[in-house]
């Protein structure tokens, strides 16, 4: 029971830390790309809905998402997502 609780707490902490890192990385994007990523991935809007909300074409939404993903993958901040600070603090 104690081990289950430890892993549950560690997993919760790890998820919170990952979310904090991802949100921080998204905030580093240009406004147009950031808006698209937030609407699609954080608020779970469709591409069509995102285009309507932003007043742009669906092709523009896809293009912005494509470029945003490239930038996010290249960010050193996201390379640390797999290495949680919580695990080091717990150990």
JSON list of N, CA and C in Angstrom, two decimals, residues 18-80:
[
{"chain": "A", "resi": 18, "resn": "UNK", "atom": "N", "xyz": [5.42, 17.93, -16.07]},
{"chain": "A", "resi": 18, "resn": "UNK", "atom": "CA", "xyz": [5.40, 17.87, -17.53]},
{"chain": "A", "resi": 18, "resn": "UNK", "atom": "C", "xyz": [4.46, 18.92, -18.11]},
{"chain": "A", "resi": 19, "resn": "UNK", "atom": "N", "xyz": [3.29, 19.05, -17.51]},
{"chain": "A", "resi": 19, "resn": "UNK", "atom": "CA", "xyz": [2.34, 20.04, -17.99]},
{"chain": "A", "resi": 19, "resn": "UNK", "atom": "C", "xyz": [2.91, 21.45, -17.86]},
{"chain": "A", "resi": 20, "resn": "UNK", "atom": "N", "xyz": [3.58, 21.73, -16.75]},
{"chain": "A", "resi": 20, "resn": "UNK", "atom": "CA", "xyz": [4.18, 23.04, -16.53]},
{"chain": "A", "resi": 20, "resn": "UNK", "atom": "C", "xyz": [5.23, 23.32, -17.60]},
{"chain": "A", "resi": 21, "resn": "UNK", "atom": "N", "xyz": [6.03, 22.34, -17.92]},
{"chain": "A", "resi": 21, "resn": "UNK", "atom": "CA", "xyz": [7.09, 22.50, -18.93]},
{"chain": "A", "resi": 21, "resn": "UNK", "atom": "C", "xyz": [6.48, 22.73, -20.31]},
{"chain": "A", "resi": 22, "resn": "UNK", "atom": "N", "xyz": [5.47, 21.94, -20.66]},
{"chain": "A", "resi": 22, "resn": "UNK", "atom": "CA", "xyz": [4.84, 22.08, -21.98]},
{"chain": "A", "resi": 22, "resn": "UNK", "atom": "C", "xyz": [4.16, 23.43, -22.12]},
{"chain": "A", "resi": 23, "resn": "UNK", "atom": "N", "xyz": [3.42, 23.85, -21.10]},
{"chain": "A", "resi": 23, "resn": "UNK", "atom": "CA", "xyz": [2.75, 25.16, -21.15]},
{"chain": "A", "resi": 23, "resn": "UNK", "atom": "C", "xyz": [3.79, 26.28, -21.26]},
{"chain": "A", "resi": 24, "resn": "UNK", "atom": "N", "xyz": [4.90, 26.14, -20.56]},
{"chain": "A", "resi": 24, "resn": "UNK", "atom": "CA", "xyz": [5.96, 27.14, -20.64]},
{"chain": "A", "resi": 24, "resn": "UNK", "atom": "C", "xyz": [6.55, 27.19, -22.05]},
{"chain": "A", "resi": 25, "resn": "UNK", "atom": "N", "xyz": [6.74, 26.03, -22.66]},
{"chain": "A", "resi": 25, "resn": "UNK", "atom": "CA", "xyz": [7.27, 25.98, -24.03]},
{"chain": "A", "resi": 25, "resn": "UNK", "atom": "C", "xyz": [6.29, 26.60, -25.01]},
{"chain": "A", "resi": 26, "resn": "UNK", "atom": "N", "xyz": [5.01, 26.30, -24.86]},
{"chain": "A", "resi": 26, "resn": "UNK", "atom": "CA", "xyz": [3.99, 26.87, -25.75]},
{"chain": "A", "resi": 26, "resn": "UNK", "atom": "C", "xyz": [3.98, 28.39, -25.64]},
{"chain": "A", "resi": 27, "resn": "UNK", "atom": "N", "xyz": [4.17, 28.90, -24.44]},
{"chain": "A", "resi": 27, "resn": "UNK", "atom": "CA", "xyz": [4.17, 30.36, -24.26]},
{"chain": "A", "resi": 27, "resn": "UNK", "atom": "C", "xyz": [5.33, 31.02, -24.98]},
{"chain": "A", "resi": 28, "resn": "UNK", "atom": "N", "xyz": [6.36, 30.25, -25.34]},
{"chain": "A", "resi": 28, "resn": "UNK", "atom": "CA", "xyz": [7.50, 30.78, -26.06]},
{"chain": "A", "resi": 28, "resn": "UNK", "atom": "C", "xyz": [7.30, 30.88, -27.57]},
{"chain": "A", "resi": 29, "resn": "UNK", "atom": "N", "xyz": [6.17, 30.37, -28.06]},
{"chain": "A", "resi": 29, "resn": "UNK", "atom": "CA", "xyz": [5.88, 30.45, -29.49]},
{"chain": "A", "resi": 29, "resn": "UNK", "atom": "C", "xyz": [5.40, 31.84, -29.87]},
{"chain": "A", "resi": 30, "resn": "UNK", "atom": "N", "xyz": [5.47, 32.14, -31.16]},
{"chain": "A", "resi": 30, "resn": "UNK", "atom": "CA", "xyz": [4.89, 33.39, -31.66]},
{"chain": "A", "resi": 30, "resn": "UNK", "atom": "C", "xyz": [3.39, 33.35, -31.42]},
{"chain": "A", "resi": 31, "resn": "UNK", "atom": "N", "xyz": [2.77, 34.53, -31.27]},
{"chain": "A", "resi": 31, "resn": "UNK", "atom": "CA", "xyz": [1.34, 34.57, -30.94]},
{"chain": "A", "resi": 31, "resn": "UNK", "atom": "C", "xyz": [0.43, 33.77, -31.88]},
{"chain": "A", "resi": 32, "resn": "UNK", "atom": "N", "xyz": [0.64, 33.84, -33.17]},
{"chain": "A", "resi": 32, "resn": "UNK", "atom": "CA", "xyz": [-0.21, 33.11, -34.11]},
{"chain": "A", "resi": 32, "resn": "UNK", "atom": "C", "xyz": [-0.14, 31.61, -33.91]},
{"chain": "A", "resi": 33, "resn": "UNK", "atom": "N", "xyz": [1.06, 31.10, -33.77]},
{"chain": "A", "resi": 33, "resn": "UNK", "atom": "CA", "xyz": [1.26, 29.66, -33.55]},
{"chain": "A", "resi": 33, "resn": "UNK", "atom": "C", "xyz": [0.77, 29.26, -32.16]},
{"chain": "A", "resi": 34, "resn": "UNK", "atom": "N", "xyz": [1.05, 30.10, -31.18]},
{"chain": "A", "resi": 34, "resn": "UNK", "atom": "CA", "xyz": [0.62, 29.81, -29.80]},
{"chain": "A", "resi": 34, "resn": "UNK", "atom": "C", "xyz": [-0.90, 29.70, -29.72]},
{"chain": "A", "resi": 35, "resn": "UNK", "atom": "N", "xyz": [-1.61, 30.61, -30.37]},
{"chain": "A", "resi": 35, "resn": "UNK", "atom": "CA", "xyz": [-3.08, 30.57, -30.34]},
{"chain": "A", "resi": 35, "resn": "UNK", "atom": "C", "xyz": [-3.61, 29.27, -30.93]},
{"chain": "A", "resi": 36, "resn": "UNK", "atom": "N", "xyz": [-3.02, 28.84, -32.04]},
{"chain": "A", "resi": 36, "resn": "UNK", "atom": "CA", "xyz": [-3.45, 27.61, -32.69]},
{"chain": "A", "resi": 36, "resn": "UNK", "atom": "C", "xyz": [-3.21, 26.40, -31.78]},
{"chain": "A", "resi": 37, "resn": "UNK", "atom": "N", "xyz": [-2.01, 26.32, -31.21]},
{"chain": "A", "resi": 37, "resn": "UNK", "atom": "CA", "xyz": [-1.68, 25.19, -30.33]},
{"chain": "A", "resi": 37, "resn": "UNK", "atom": "C", "xyz": [-2.59, 25.17, -29.11]},
{"chain": "A", "resi": 38, "resn": "UNK", "atom": "N", "xyz": [-2.81, 26.32, -28.51]},
{"chain": "A", "resi": 38, "resn": "UNK", "atom": "CA", "xyz": [-3.68, 26.39, -27.33]},
{"chain": "A", "resi": 38, "resn": "UNK", "atom": "C", "xyz": [-5.10, 25.96, -27.66]},
{"chain": "A", "resi": 39, "resn": "UNK", "atom": "N", "xyz": [-5.64, 26.45, -28.77]},
{"chain": "A", "resi": 39, "resn": "UNK", "atom": "CA", "xyz": [-7.01, 26.12, -29.13]},
{"chain": "A", "resi": 39, "resn": "UNK", "atom": "C", "xyz": [-7.17, 24.64, -29.47]},
{"chain": "A", "resi": 40, "resn": "UNK", "atom": "N", "xyz": [-6.22, 24.09, -30.21]},
{"chain": "A", "resi": 40, "resn": "UNK", "atom": "CA", "xyz": [-6.36, 22.69, -30.65]},
{"chain": "A", "resi": 40, "resn": "UNK", "atom": "C", "xyz": [-5.97, 21.72, -29.54]},
{"chain": "A", "resi": 41, "resn": "UNK", "atom": "N", "xyz": [-4.83, 21.92, -28.91]},
{"chain": "A", "resi": 41, "resn": "UNK", "atom": "CA", "xyz": [-4.34, 20.92, -27.96]},
{"chain": "A", "resi": 41, "resn": "UNK", "atom": "C", "xyz": [-4.75, 21.14, -26.52]},
{"chain": "A", "resi": 42, "resn": "UNK", "atom": "N", "xyz": [-4.88, 22.38, -26.10]},
{"chain": "A", "resi": 42, "resn": "UNK", "atom": "CA", "xyz": [-5.24, 22.62, -24.71]},
{"chain": "A", "resi": 42, "resn": "UNK", "atom": "C", "xyz": [-6.76, 22.75, -24.53]},
{"chain": "A", "resi": 43, "resn": "UNK", "atom": "N", "xyz": [-7.42, 23.40, -25.49]},
{"chain": "A", "resi": 43, "resn": "UNK", "atom": "CA", "xyz": [-8.87, 23.59, -25.38]},
{"chain": "A", "resi": 43, "resn": "UNK", "atom": "C", "xyz": [-9.65, 22.58, -26.23]},
{"chain": "A", "resi": 44, "resn": "UNK", "atom": "N", "xyz": [-8.95, 21.75, -26.99]},
{"chain": "A", "resi": 44, "resn": "UNK", "atom": "CA", "xyz": [-9.51, 20.65, -27.76]},
{"chain": "A", "resi": 44, "resn": "UNK", "atom": "C", "xyz": [-10.53, 21.08, -28.81]},
{"chain": "A", "resi": 45, "resn": "UNK", "atom": "N", "xyz": [-10.26, 22.19, -29.49]},
{"chain": "A", "resi": 45, "resn": "UNK", "atom": "CA", "xyz": [-11.10, 22.62, -30.61]},
{"chain": "A", "resi": 45, "resn": "UNK", "atom": "C", "xyz": [-10.63, 21.89, -31.86]},
{"chain": "A", "resi": 46, "resn": "UNK", "atom": "N", "xyz": [-11.52, 21.74, -32.82]},
{"chain": "A", "resi": 46, "resn": "UNK", "atom": "CA", "xyz": [-11.15, 21.14, -34.10]},
{"chain": "A", "resi": 46, "resn": "UNK", "atom": "C", "xyz": [-10.38, 22.16, -34.93]},
{"chain": "A", "resi": 47, "resn": "UNK", "atom": "N", "xyz": [-9.80, 21.69, -36.01]},
{"chain": "A", "resi": 47, "resn": "UNK", "atom": "CA", "xyz": [-9.10, 22.60, -36.92]},
{"chain": "A", "resi": 47, "resn": "UNK", "atom": "C", "xyz": [-10.09, 23.60, -37.50]},
{"chain": "A", "resi": 48, "resn": "UNK", "atom": "N", "xyz": [-11.24, 23.12, -37.88]},
{"chain": "A", "resi": 48, "resn": "UNK", "atom": "CA", "xyz": [-12.27, 24.01, -38.45]},
{"chain": "A", "resi": 48, "resn": "UNK", "atom": "C", "xyz": [-12.72, 25.06, -37.45]},
{"chain": "A", "resi": 49, "resn": "UNK", "atom": "N", "xyz": [-12.99, 24.64, -36.21]},
{"chain": "A", "resi": 49, "resn": "UNK", "atom": "CA", "xyz": [-13.40, 25.59, -35.17]},
{"chain": "A", "resi": 49, "resn": "UNK", "atom": "C", "xyz": [-12.30, 26.61, -34.89]},
{"chain": "A", "resi": 50, "resn": "UNK", "atom": "N", "xyz": [-11.06, 26.14, -34.85]},
{"chain": "A", "resi": 50, "resn": "UNK", "atom": "CA", "xyz": [-9.92, 27.02, -34.60]},
{"chain": "A", "resi": 50, "resn": "UNK", "atom": "C", "xyz": [-9.83, 28.07, -35.70]},
{"chain": "A", "resi": 51, "resn": "UNK", "atom": "N", "xyz": [-10.00, 27.65, -36.93]},
{"chain": "A", "resi": 51, "resn": "UNK", "atom": "CA", "xyz": [-9.96, 28.59, -38.06]},
{"chain": "A", "resi": 51, "resn": "UNK", "atom": "C", "xyz": [-11.05, 29.64, -37.92]},
{"chain": "A", "resi": 52, "resn": "UNK", "atom": "N", "xyz": [-12.24, 29.21, -37.54]},
{"chain": "A", "resi": 52, "resn": "UNK", "atom": "CA", "xyz": [-13.35, 30.17, -37.37]},
{"chain": "A", "resi": 52, "resn": "UNK", "atom": "C", "xyz": [-13.07, 31.13, -36.22]},
{"chain": "A", "resi": 53, "resn": "UNK", "atom": "N", "xyz": [-12.60, 30.62, -35.11]},
{"chain": "A", "resi": 53, "resn": "UNK", "atom": "CA", "xyz": [-12.32, 31.46, -33.95]},
{"chain": "A", "resi": 53, "resn": "UNK", "atom": "C", "xyz": [-11.27, 32.53, -34.28]},
{"chain": "A", "resi": 54, "resn": "UNK", "atom": "N", "xyz": [-10.23, 32.12, -35.02]},
{"chain": "A", "resi": 54, "resn": "UNK", "atom": "CA", "xyz": [-9.14, 33.04, -35.34]},
{"chain": "A", "resi": 54, "resn": "UNK", "atom": "C", "xyz": [-9.38, 33.85, -36.61]},
{"chain": "A", "resi": 55, "resn": "UNK", "atom": "N", "xyz": [-10.41, 33.48, -37.36]},
{"chain": "A", "resi": 55, "resn": "UNK", "atom": "CA", "xyz": [-10.70, 34.19, -38.60]},
{"chain": "A", "resi": 55, "resn": "UNK", "atom": "C", "xyz": [-9.68, 33.93, -39.70]},
{"chain": "A", "resi": 56, "resn": "UNK", "atom": "N", "xyz": [-9.16, 32.70, -39.73]},
{"chain": "A", "resi": 56, "resn": "UNK", "atom": "CA", "xyz": [-8.19, 32.31, -40.76]},
{"chain": "A", "resi": 56, "resn": "UNK", "atom": "C", "xyz": [-8.66, 31.03, -41.43]},
{"chain": "A", "resi": 57, "resn": "UNK", "atom": "N", "xyz": [-8.00, 30.63, -42.50]},
{"chain": "A", "resi": 57, "resn": "UNK", "atom": "CA", "xyz": [-8.39, 29.42, -43.21]},
{"chain": "A", "resi": 57, "resn": "UNK", "atom": "C", "xyz": [-7.91, 28.17, -42.46]},
{"chain": "A", "resi": 58, "resn": "UNK", "atom": "N", "xyz": [-8.51, 27.03, -42.78]},
{"chain": "A", "resi": 58, "resn": "UNK", "atom": "CA", "xyz": [-8.05, 25.77, -42.17]},
{"chain": "A", "resi": 58, "resn": "UNK", "atom": "C", "xyz": [-6.62, 25.47, -42.63]},
{"chain": "A", "resi": 59, "resn": "UNK", "atom": "N", "xyz": [-6.28, 25.86, -43.86]},
{"chain": "A", "resi": 59, "resn": "UNK", "atom": "CA", "xyz": [-4.91, 25.65, -44.34]},
{"chain": "A", "resi": 59, "resn": "UNK", "atom": "C", "xyz": [-3.92, 26.46, -43.50]},
{"chain": "A", "resi": 60, "resn": "UNK", "atom": "N", "xyz": [-4.29, 27.67, -43.12]},
{"chain": "A", "resi": 60, "resn": "UNK", "atom": "CA", "xyz": [-3.42, 28.49, -42.27]},
{"chain": "A", "resi": 60, "resn": "UNK", "atom": "C", "xyz": [-3.26, 27.87, -40.89]},
{"chain": "A", "resi": 61, "resn": "UNK", "atom": "N", "xyz": [-4.35, 27.29, -40.36]},
{"chain": "A", "resi": 61, "resn": "UNK", "atom": "CA", "xyz": [-4.27, 26.62, -39.05]},
{"chain": "A", "resi": 61, "resn": "UNK", "atom": "C", "xyz": [-3.30, 25.45, -39.14]},
{"chain": "A", "resi": 62, "resn": "UNK", "atom": "N", "xyz": [-3.41, 24.64, -40.19]},
{"chain": "A", "resi": 62, "resn": "UNK", "atom": "CA", "xyz": [-2.52, 23.48, -40.35]},
{"chain": "A", "resi": 62, "resn": "UNK", "atom": "C", "xyz": [-1.07, 23.91, -40.52]},
{"chain": "A", "resi": 63, "resn": "UNK", "atom": "N", "xyz": [-0.85, 24.98, -41.26]},
{"chain": "A", "resi": 63, "resn": "UNK", "atom": "CA", "xyz": [0.51, 25.49, -41.46]},
{"chain": "A", "resi": 63, "resn": "UNK", "atom": "C", "xyz": [1.10, 25.98, -40.15]},
{"chain": "A", "resi": 64, "resn": "UNK", "atom": "N", "xyz": [0.32, 26.74, -39.40]},
{"chain": "A", "resi": 64, "resn": "UNK", "atom": "CA", "xyz": [0.81, 27.25, -38.11]},
{"chain": "A", "resi": 64, "resn": "UNK", "atom": "C", "xyz": [1.10, 26.10, -37.15]},
{"chain": "A", "resi": 65, "resn": "UNK", "atom": "N", "xyz": [0.25, 25.07, -37.16]},
{"chain": "A", "resi": 65, "resn": "UNK", "atom": "CA", "xyz": [0.46, 23.92, -36.28]},
{"chain": "A", "resi": 65, "resn": "UNK", "atom": "C", "xyz": [1.73, 23.18, -36.69]},
{"chain": "A", "resi": 66, "resn": "UNK", "atom": "N", "xyz": [1.93, 23.02, -37.97]},
{"chain": "A", "resi": 66, "resn": "UNK", "atom": "CA", "xyz": [3.12, 22.34, -38.48]},
{"chain": "A", "resi": 66, "resn": "UNK", "atom": "C", "xyz": [4.39, 23.06, -38.00]},
{"chain": "A", "resi": 67, "resn": "UNK", "atom": "N", "xyz": [4.44, 24.36, -38.19]},
{"chain": "A", "resi": 67, "resn": "UNK", "atom": "CA", "xyz": [5.62, 25.13, -37.78]},
{"chain": "A", "resi": 67, "resn": "UNK", "atom": "C", "xyz": [5.77, 25.17, -36.25]},
{"chain": "A", "resi": 68, "resn": "UNK", "atom": "N", "xyz": [4.66, 25.22, -35.54]},
{"chain": "A", "resi": 68, "resn": "UNK", "atom": "CA", "xyz": [4.72, 25.22, -34.08]},
{"chain": "A", "resi": 68, "resn": "UNK", "atom": "C", "xyz": [5.31, 23.91, -33.56]},
{"chain": "A", "resi": 69, "resn": "UNK", "atom": "N", "xyz": [4.90, 22.79, -34.16]},
{"chain": "A", "resi": 69, "resn": "UNK", "atom": "CA", "xyz": [5.42, 21.49, -33.72]},
{"chain": "A", "resi": 69, "resn": "UNK", "atom": "C", "xyz": [6.93, 21.40, -33.95]},
{"chain": "A", "resi": 70, "resn": "UNK", "atom": "N", "xyz": [7.39, 21.92, -35.08]},
{"chain": "A", "resi": 70, "resn": "UNK", "atom": "CA", "xyz": [8.83, 21.91, -35.36]},
{"chain": "A", "resi": 70, "resn": "UNK", "atom": "C", "xyz": [9.56, 22.72, -34.29]},
{"chain": "A", "resi": 71, "resn": "UNK", "atom": "N", "xyz": [9.06, 23.91, -34.00]},
{"chain": "A", "resi": 71, "resn": "UNK", "atom": "CA", "xyz": [9.72, 24.77, -32.99]},
{"chain": "A", "resi": 71, "resn": "UNK", "atom": "C", "xyz": [9.69, 24.13, -31.61]},
{"chain": "A", "resi": 72, "resn": "UNK", "atom": "N", "xyz": [8.56, 23.52, -31.26]},
{"chain": "A", "resi": 72, "resn": "UNK", "atom": "CA", "xyz": [8.46, 22.88, -29.95]},
{"chain": "A", "resi": 72, "resn": "UNK", "atom": "C", "xyz": [9.43, 21.72, -29.82]},
{"chain": "A", "resi": 73, "resn": "UNK", "atom": "N", "xyz": [9.56, 20.92, -30.88]},
{"chain": "A", "resi": 73, "resn": "UNK", "atom": "CA", "xyz": [10.48, 19.79, -30.83]},
{"chain": "A", "resi": 73, "resn": "UNK", "atom": "C", "xyz": [11.94, 20.23, -30.71]},
{"chain": "A", "resi": 74, "resn": "UNK", "atom": "N", "xyz": [12.24, 21.42, -31.18]},
{"chain": "A", "resi": 74, "resn": "UNK", "atom": "CA", "xyz": [13.61, 21.93, -31.13]},
{"chain": "A", "resi": 74, "resn": "UNK", "atom": "C", "xyz": [13.93, 22.66, -29.83]},
{"chain": "A", "resi": 75, "resn": "UNK", "atom": "N", "xyz": [12.92, 22.92, -29.00]},
{"chain": "A", "resi": 75, "resn": "UNK", "atom": "CA", "xyz": [13.15, 23.67, -27.76]},
{"chain": "A", "resi": 75, "resn": "UNK", "atom": "C", "xyz": [13.85, 22.80, -26.72]},
{"chain": "A", "resi": 76, "resn": "UNK", "atom": "N", "xyz": [14.98, 23.28, -26.21]},
{"chain": "A", "resi": 76, "resn": "UNK", "atom": "CA", "xyz": [15.69, 22.53, -25.16]},
{"chain": "A", "resi": 76, "resn": "UNK", "atom": "C", "xyz": [14.82, 22.28, -23.93]},
{"chain": "A", "resi": 77, "resn": "UNK", "atom": "N", "xyz": [13.91, 23.20, -23.66]},
{"chain": "A", "resi": 77, "resn": "UNK", "atom": "CA", "xyz": [13.03, 23.06, -22.50]},
{"chain": "A", "resi": 77, "resn": "UNK", "atom": "C", "xyz": [12.24, 21.76, -22.56]},
{"chain": "A", "resi": 78, "resn": "UNK", "atom": "N", "xyz": [11.77, 21.39, -23.75]},
{"chain": "A", "resi": 78, "resn": "UNK", "atom": "CA", "xyz": [10.96, 20.17, -23.88]},
{"chain": "A", "resi": 78, "resn": "UNK", "atom": "C", "xyz": [11.79, 18.90, -23.87]},
{"chain": "A", "resi": 79, "resn": "UNK", "atom": "N", "xyz": [13.06, 19.02, -24.08]},
{"chain": "A", "resi": 79, "resn": "UNK", "atom": "CA", "xyz": [13.91, 17.83, -24.04]},
{"chain": "A", "resi": 79, "resn": "UNK", "atom": "C", "xyz": [14.04, 17.29, -22.63]},
{"chain": "A", "resi": 80, "resn": "UNK", "atom": "N", "xyz": [13.67, 18.10, -21.65]},
{"chain": "A", "resi": 80, "resn": "UNK", "atom": "CA", "xyz": [13.75, 17.67, -20.25]},
{"chain": "A", "resi": 80, "resn": "UNK", "atom": "C", "xyz": [12.43, 17.10, -19.74]}
]
